[in-house]
Coordinates of C-alpha atoms in Angstrom, one line a residue:
X1 CA 0.0 0.0 0.0
X2 CA 1.2 3.5 -0.7
X3 CA 0.4 6.3 1.7
X4 CA 0.9 9.7 0.1
X5 CA 2.5 11.9 2.9
X6 CA 3.3 8.8 3.0
X7 CA 4.2 5.3 2.9
X8 CA 4.3 2.9 0.0
X9 CA 3.9 -0.8 0.8
X10 CA 3.5 -3.7 -1.6
X11 CA 1.6 -6.6 -0.1
X12 CA 2.6 -10.1 -1.2
X13 CA 2.4 -13.7 0.0
X14 CA 6.0 -13.6 1.2
X15 CA 6.9 -13.2 4.9
X16 CA 7.8 -9.6 4.4
X17 CA 6.4 -6.5 2.7
X18 CA 8.2 -3.9 0.6
X19 CA 7.3 -0.5 1.9
X20 CA 8.3 2.4 -0.3
X21 CA 8.2 5.3 2.0
X22 CA 7.5 8.8 0.7
X23 CA 9.5 10.9 3.2
X24 CA 7.4 14.1 2.9
X25 CA 4.3 15.3 1.1
X26 CA 6.0 17.2 -1.6
X27 CA 9.7 17.0 -0.8
X28 CA 12.0 16.5 -3.8
X29 CA 9.2 15.8 -6.3
X30 CA 9.1 19.3 -7.7
X31 CA 12.3 21.0 -6.6
X32 CA 12.6 22.7 -10.0
X33 CA 9.5 24.7 -9.3
X34 CA 11.2 27.3 -7.1
X35 CA 8.3 29.7 -6.7
X36 CA 8.0 32.0 -3.6
X37 CA 4.2 31.7 -3.3
X38 CA 4.1 29.7 -0.1
X39 CA 1.0 27.8 1.0
X40 CA 0.5 25.1 3.6
X41 CA 0.1 21.7 1.9
X42 CA -2.3 20.6 4.6
X43 CA -4.8 23.3 3.8
X44 CA -7.0 24.3 0.8
X45 CA -4.8 25.5 -2.0
X46 CA -5.0 29.2 -2.8
X47 CA -3.7 31.4 -5.5
X48 CA -2.9 34.2 -3.0
X49 CA 0.7 35.1 -2.0
X50 CA 0.9 34.9 1.8
X51 CA 4.0 36.2 3.6
X52 CA 6.6 33.6 4.4
X53 CA 9.2 33.8 7.1
X54 CA 12.9 33.6 6.7
X55 CA 12.8 30.0 8.1
X56 CA 10.8 28.9 5.0
X57 CA 12.7 31.0 2.5
X58 CA 14.8 28.0 1.6
X59 CA 12.6 25.8 -0.7
X60 CA 13.9 22.5 0.6
X61 CA 13.3 23.5 4.2
X62 CA 9.9 24.8 3.3
X63 CA 8.9 21.5 1.8
X64 CA 10.1 19.6 4.8
X65 CA 7.9 21.9 7.0
X66 CA 4.8 21.2 4.9
X67 CA 5.0 24.5 3.0
X68 CA 4.7 24.4 -0.8
X69 CA 4.0 26.6 -3.7
X70 CA 0.8 26.5 -5.8
X71 CA 2.7 25.0 -8.7
X72 CA 4.3 22.4 -6.5
X73 CA 1.0 21.4 -5.0
X74 CA -0.5 20.9 -8.4
X75 CA 2.4 18.9 -9.5
X76 CA 2.1 16.7 -6.4
X77 CA -1.5 16.0 -7.2
X78 CA -0.5 14.9 -10.7
X79 CA 2.2 12.8 -9.2
X80 CA -0.2 10.9 -7.0
X81 CA -2.7 10.4 -9.8
X82 CA 0.1 9.0 -12.0
X83 CA 1.3 6.8 -9.2
X84 CA -2.2 5.4 -8.5
X85 CA -2.6 4.6 -12.2
X86 CA 0.8 2.9 -12.3
X87 CA -0.2 0.6 -9.5
X88 CA -3.6 -0.2 -10.9
X89 CA -2.2 -1.0 -14.4
X90 CA 0.5 -3.2 -12.9
X91 CA -2.0 -5.1 -10.9
X92 CA -4.4 -5.7 -13.8
X93 CA -1.6 -6.8 -16.2
X94 CA -1.3 -10.6 -16.8
X95 CA 1.3 -12.2 -14.6
X96 CA 3.9 -13.5 -15.1
X97 CA 3.9 -12.2 -18.7
X98 CA 4.1 -8.7 -17.3
X99 CA 6.2 -8.1 -14.2
X100 CA 6.2 -4.9 -12.2
X101 CA 7.4 -3.9 -8.7
X102 CA 4.1 -2.0 -8.4
X103 CA 2.0 -5.2 -8.8
X104 CA -0.5 -5.6 -5.9
X105 CA 0.5 -2.1 -4.6
X106 CA -2.1 0.3 -3.4
X107 CA -2.1 4.1 -2.9
X108 CA -3.3 5.1 0.5
X109 CA -3.7 8.9 0.7
X110 CA -3.9 10.4 4.2
X111 CA -6.3 13.1 5.0
X112 CA -3.7 15.4 6.5
X113 CA 0.1 15.8 6.6
X114 CA 1.8 13.2 8.8
X115 CA 5.4 13.4 7.8
X116 CA 7.5 10.4 7.2
X117 CA 7.4 8.9 10.7
X118 CA 3.7 9.0 11.3
X119 CA 2.9 8.0 7.7
X120 CA 5.0 4.9 8.3
X121 CA 3.2 4.3 11.5
X122 CA -0.2 4.5 9.7
X123 CA 1.0 1.9 7.2
X124 CA 2.3 -0.5 9.9
X125 CA -0.9 -0.2 12.0
X126 CA -3.5 -0.4 9.2
X127 CA -1.9 -1.9 6.1
X128 CA 0.5 -4.6 7.1
X129 CA -0.2 -8.1 8.2
X130 CA 3.2 -9.8 7.9
X131 CA 5.7 -10.4 10.7
X132 CA 8.5 -8.6 8.8
X133 CA 8.5 -5.5 6.7
X134 CA 11.0 -4.0 4.3
X135 CA 10.9 -0.2 4.4
X136 CA 12.1 1.7 1.4
X137 CA 12.0 5.5 1.1
X138 CA 10.8 6.9 -2.1
X139 CA 14.2 8.3 -3.2
X140 CA 16.2 5.1 -2.3
X141 CA 16.9 2.2 -4.6
X142 CA 18.7 -1.1 -4.5
X143 CA 22.0 -0.7 -6.4
X144 CA 22.5 -4.5 -6.7
X145 CA 20.9 -7.8 -5.7
X146 CA 20.5 -8.1 -1.9
X147 CA 19.8 -11.1 0.3
X148 CA 16.4 -10.0 1.5
X149 CA 14.9 -13.5 2.0
X150 CA 18.1 -14.7 3.7
X151 CA 18.0 -11.7 6.1
X152 CA 14.4 -12.6 7.0
X153 CA 15.4 -16.2 7.6
X154 CA 18.2 -15.0 9.9
X155 CA 15.8 -12.9 11.9
X156 CA 13.2 -15.7 12.0
X157 CA 15.8 -18.3 13.1
X158 CA 17.5 -16.1 15.7
X159 CA 16.8 -18.0 19.0
X160 CA 17.7 -15.0 21.2
X161 CA 15.7 -12.5 19.0
X162 CA 18.6 -10.1 19.0
X163 CA 18.1 -9.2 15.4
X164 CA 15.2 -6.8 15.2
X165 CA 16.4 -4.4 12.5
X166 CA 18.8 -5.0 9.6
X167 CA 19.8 -2.0 7.5
X168 CA 21.0 -2.3 3.9
X169 CA 24.3 -0.5 3.6
X170 CA 24.7 2.8 1.8
X171 CA 27.9 4.6 1.0
X172 CA 27.9 6.7 4.2
X173 CA 27.7 3.7 6.6
X174 CA 29.5 1.0 4.6
X175 CA 32.4 1.2 7.0
X176 CA 30.3 1.8 10.2
X177 CA 32.8 -0.2 12.3
X178 CA 35.4 2.5 11.6
X179 CA 32.8 5.3 12.3
X180 CA 32.0 3.8 15.7
X181 CA 35.7 3.3 16.6
X182 CA 36.4 7.0 15.7
X183 CA 33.6 8.1 18.0
X184 CA 33.9 5.9 21.0
X185 CA 37.4 4.5 21.3
X186 CA 39.2 1.2 21.7
X187 CA 37.3 -0.2 24.7
X188 CA 33.9 0.4 23.1
X189 CA 35.1 -1.0 19.7
X190 CA 36.4 -4.1 21.3
X191 CA 33.0 -4.8 22.8
X192 CA 31.3 -4.0 19.5
X193 CA 33.5 -6.5 17.8
X194 CA 32.3 -9.2 20.1
X195 CA 28.7 -8.3 19.2
X196 CA 29.0 -8.8 15.4
X197 CA 26.7 -11.5 14.3
X198 CA 27.3 -14.0 11.5
X199 CA 24.1 -16.1 11.2
X200 CA 24.2 -19.4 9.4
X201 CA 21.3 -18.1 7.2
X202 CA 23.6 -15.5 5.9
X203 CA 26.2 -18.0 4.8
X204 CA 25.3 -17.8 1.1
X205 CA 26.6 -19.9 -1.8
X206 CA 26.7 -19.5 -5.5
X207 CA 29.4 -16.9 -5.7
X208 CA 26.8 -14.1 -5.4
X209 CA 28.3 -12.1 -2.5
X210 CA 31.8 -11.3 -1.3
X211 CA 34.8 -9.6 -2.9
X212 CA 34.4 -11.3 -6.2
X213 CA 30.6 -11.9 -6.0
X214 CA 28.3 -11.5 -9.0
X215 CA 26.0 -9.1 -6.9
X216 CA 28.6 -6.3 -6.9
X217 CA 29.2 -6.8 -10.6
X218 CA 25.7 -5.6 -11.2
X219 CA 26.7 -2.1 -10.2
X220 CA 27.5 -0.7 -13.6
X221 CA 29.1 2.8 -14.1
X222 CA 27.5 5.2 -16.7
X223 CA 30.5 7.5 -16.6
X224 CA 34.2 7.5 -16.0
X225 CA 33.7 9.5 -12.8
X226 CA 31.2 7.0 -11.3
X227 CA 33.5 4.1 -12.1
X228 CA 36.5 5.8 -10.5
X229 CA 34.4 6.6 -7.4
X230 CA 33.3 3.0 -7.0
X231 CA 36.9 1.6 -7.6
X232 CA 38.2 4.1 -5.0
X233 CA 35.5 3.1 -2.5
X234 CA 36.5 -0.6 -2.8
X235 CA 40.1 0.2 -2.2
X236 CA 39.3 2.3 0.8
X237 CA 37.1 -0.4 2.2
X238 CA 39.8 -3.0 1.9
X239 CA 42.0 -0.9 4.1
X240 CA 39.3 -0.3 6.7
X241 CA 38.9 -1.9 10.1
X242 CA 35.5 -3.0 8.9
X243 CA 37.2 -5.4 6.4
X244 CA 40.3 -6.1 8.5
X245 CA 38.1 -7.3 11.4
X246 CA 36.4 -9.7 9.0
X247 CA 39.7 -11.1 7.7
X248 CA 40.8 -11.7 11.2
X249 CA 37.7 -13.6 11.9
X250 CA 38.2 -15.7 8.8
X251 CA 41.7 -16.6 10.0
X252 CA 40.4 -17.5 13.4
X253 CA 38.0 -20.0 11.9
X254 CA 40.6 -21.4 9.5
X255 CA 39.3 -19.9 6.3
X256 CA 40.9 -17.8 3.6
X257 CA 39.6 -14.7 1.7
X258 CA 40.1 -16.2 -1.7
X259 CA 37.1 -16.8 -4.0
X260 CA 35.4 -20.1 -3.4
X261 CA 36.6 -20.4 0.2
X262 CA 35.4 -17.2 1.9
X263 CA 34.2 -18.4 5.3
X264 CA 31.1 -19.5 7.0
X265 CA 29.4 -22.7 8.1
X266 CA 27.5 -23.8 5.0
X267 CA 26.0 -27.3 5.2
X268 CA 27.4 -28.3 1.8
X269 CA 31.2 -28.0 2.1
X270 CA 31.5 -28.2 -1.7
X271 CA 29.4 -25.1 -2.2
X272 CA 31.0 -21.7 -3.0
X273 CA 30.0 -20.1 0.3
X274 CA 30.4 -16.6 1.7
X275 CA 29.5 -15.5 5.2
X276 CA 27.9 -12.1 5.5
X277 CA 28.1 -10.1 8.7
X278 CA 25.7 -8.1 10.8
X279 CA 27.4 -5.1 12.5
X280 CA 25.7 -3.5 15.5
X281 CA 24.8 0.1 14.9
X282 CA 23.7 2.8 17.4
X283 CA 21.9 4.7 14.7
X284 CA 18.5 3.8 13.3
X285 CA 18.9 4.6 9.6
X286 CA 15.6 5.4 7.8
X287 CA 17.4 4.1 4.7
X288 CA 16.2 0.8 3.4
X289 CA 15.8 -1.7 6.2
X290 CA 14.1 -5.0 7.2
X291 CA 12.5 -5.0 10.6
X292 CA 10.2 -7.0 12.8
X293 CA 6.7 -5.5 12.3
X294 CA 6.0 -5.9 16.0
X295 CA 9.2 -4.1 17.0
X296 CA 7.9 -1.0 15.1
X297 CA 4.4 -1.3 16.4
X298 CA 5.0 -2.2 20.0
X299 CA 8.3 -0.5 20.7
X300 CA 9.3 2.2 18.3
X301 CA 5.8 3.7 18.0
X302 CA 4.7 3.0 21.6
X303 CA 3.2 6.4 22.6
X304 CA 4.8 6.2 26.1
X305 CA 8.3 6.2 24.7
X306 CA 7.7 9.3 22.5
X307 CA 10.5 8.3 20.2
X308 CA 8.9 9.6 16.9
X309 CA 7.5 13.0 16.4
X310 CA 4.7 14.1 14.0
X311 CA 6.1 15.6 10.9
X312 CA 9.6 14.2 11.6
X313 CA 11.7 11.2 10.7
X314 CA 12.1 8.1 12.8
X315 CA 15.9 8.3 12.9
X316 CA 15.8 11.9 14.3
X317 CA 14.6 11.1 17.8
X318 CA 15.0 7.3 17.9
X319 CA 18.8 7.4 17.4
X320 CA 19.5 9.8 20.3
X321 CA 17.2 7.6 22.4
X322 CA 19.4 4.6 21.6
X323 CA 22.5 6.5 22.6
X324 CA 20.9 7.4 26.0
X325 CA 20.0 3.8 26.6
X326 CA 23.6 2.7 25.9
X327 CA 24.9 5.4 28.3
X328 CA 22.6 4.2 31.0
X329 CA 22.7 0.4 30.6
X330 CA 26.0 -0.2 28.7
X331 CA 26.7 -1.0 25.1
X332 CA 25.4 -4.6 25.0
X333 CA 22.2 -4.2 27.0
X334 CA 21.4 -0.7 25.7
X335 CA 21.8 -1.8 22.1
X336 CA 19.9 -5.0 22.7
X337 CA 16.7 -3.0 23.4
X338 CA 16.8 -1.7 19.8
X339 CA 18.5 -4.7 18.0
X340 CA 19.9 -2.7 15.1
X341 CA 22.4 -4.2 12.7
X342 CA 23.9 -3.3 9.3
X343 CA 24.4 -5.9 6.6
X344 CA 27.9 -6.3 5.0
X345 CA 28.9 -8.8 2.4
X346 CA 32.5 -7.6 2.4
X347 CA 32.6 -6.7 -1.2
X348 CA 33.3 -3.1 -0.6
X349 CA 30.1 -2.1 -2.3
X350 CA 26.9 -0.7 -0.8
X351 CA 23.5 -2.2 -1.3
X352 CA 21.4 0.9 -1.7
X353 CA 21.8 4.4 -3.2
X354 CA 20.1 7.7 -3.6
X355 CA 18.1 8.3 -6.7
X356 CA 19.1 12.0 -6.9
X357 CA 22.7 11.1 -7.8
X358 CA 23.9 14.7 -7.4
X359 CA 27.1 13.6 -5.8
X360 CA 28.1 11.8 -9.1
X361 CA 27.4 14.8 -11.4
X362 CA 30.3 16.4 -13.1
X363 CA 30.9 20.2 -12.8
X364 CA 29.5 20.7 -16.3
X365 CA 26.4 18.6 -15.5
X366 CA 25.7 20.6 -12.3
X367 CA 26.2 23.9 -14.1
X368 CA 23.7 22.8 -16.8
X369 CA 21.1 22.0 -14.2
X370 CA 21.7 25.4 -12.4
X371 CA 21.3 27.3 -15.6
X372 CA 18.1 25.4 -16.4
X373 CA 16.6 26.3 -13.0
X374 CA 17.6 29.9 -13.3
X375 CA 16.0 30.1 -16.8
X376 CA 12.7 28.7 -15.4
X377 CA 12.8 31.3 -12.6
X378 CA 13.3 34.2 -15.0
X379 CA 10.6 33.0 -17.4

């Protein structure tokens, strides 16, 4: 189901649902419409020109605060109409002749602005009936094949129920182990190392994951700059403590890092098996993640905890709450209440990316976009 202000969820017969989450009502859908006629997206649209404060003079900040222009509001209505038709057409199309990620998806339009966090809460409370859910923000995409089913199996087969949330890595948290060590020091990082999980369900064969896995080869580069960025990232990863810690674990269990013998406890010893890792994190990333539905409903969105604010993101208040728990109860116990982990297949490649792609634009490409925006303003 797709909530506009809003959450997008796709129901299926699997044990998890794909939830494409639209972070804000109008955010990023119409950024090229930089008009100063501010109106509140939660009210009736008007052609008048109300005064806007300095706080909302920045168009991106205005959108995140629920303030939009007349043109942006019209564009957003058109966007929702087109999205609804896309879902309906995909569902009516004969299957499996026609395959679409929007098949069996439904648009759920909320009556007022909720913001990302409360829109997600609405979807989880009223639209989901599976024990696990995959949350995907509207501007995030999988960059390569990811072991979603295997992650769900690892969560389901976890006897201690430690694993409540598994985040798909992105470029900024690919080397989270190093980020954590830089913040909290040696004593904390030693304890974190002992908390890394390597479930048997994530010992995956077929040469799909790992340094030479086929999954990472799906990440194609459309330009020389993108290819150089990816190659540089892999080299940086190989020298990181995130990767060095994994190699040390391989040595401790008598495995090598060469292709075809890359660690793990696969039942079939003749299978090309690679062991993926789950690194504990003290940050609840709103980026693509798989989570226990009950954990969201009964803990994250429990009103008594007040860990999510209307109009805000889940990670904004939940992550500081996690830090406070760790400060009070210690790393292992404080983290255990939240059960957050990041998935790493040790290839040096991230699983998810941002659809904007601004960071990979060349100077000429950025200049062209700026000139186009300026021309629209002047016209």
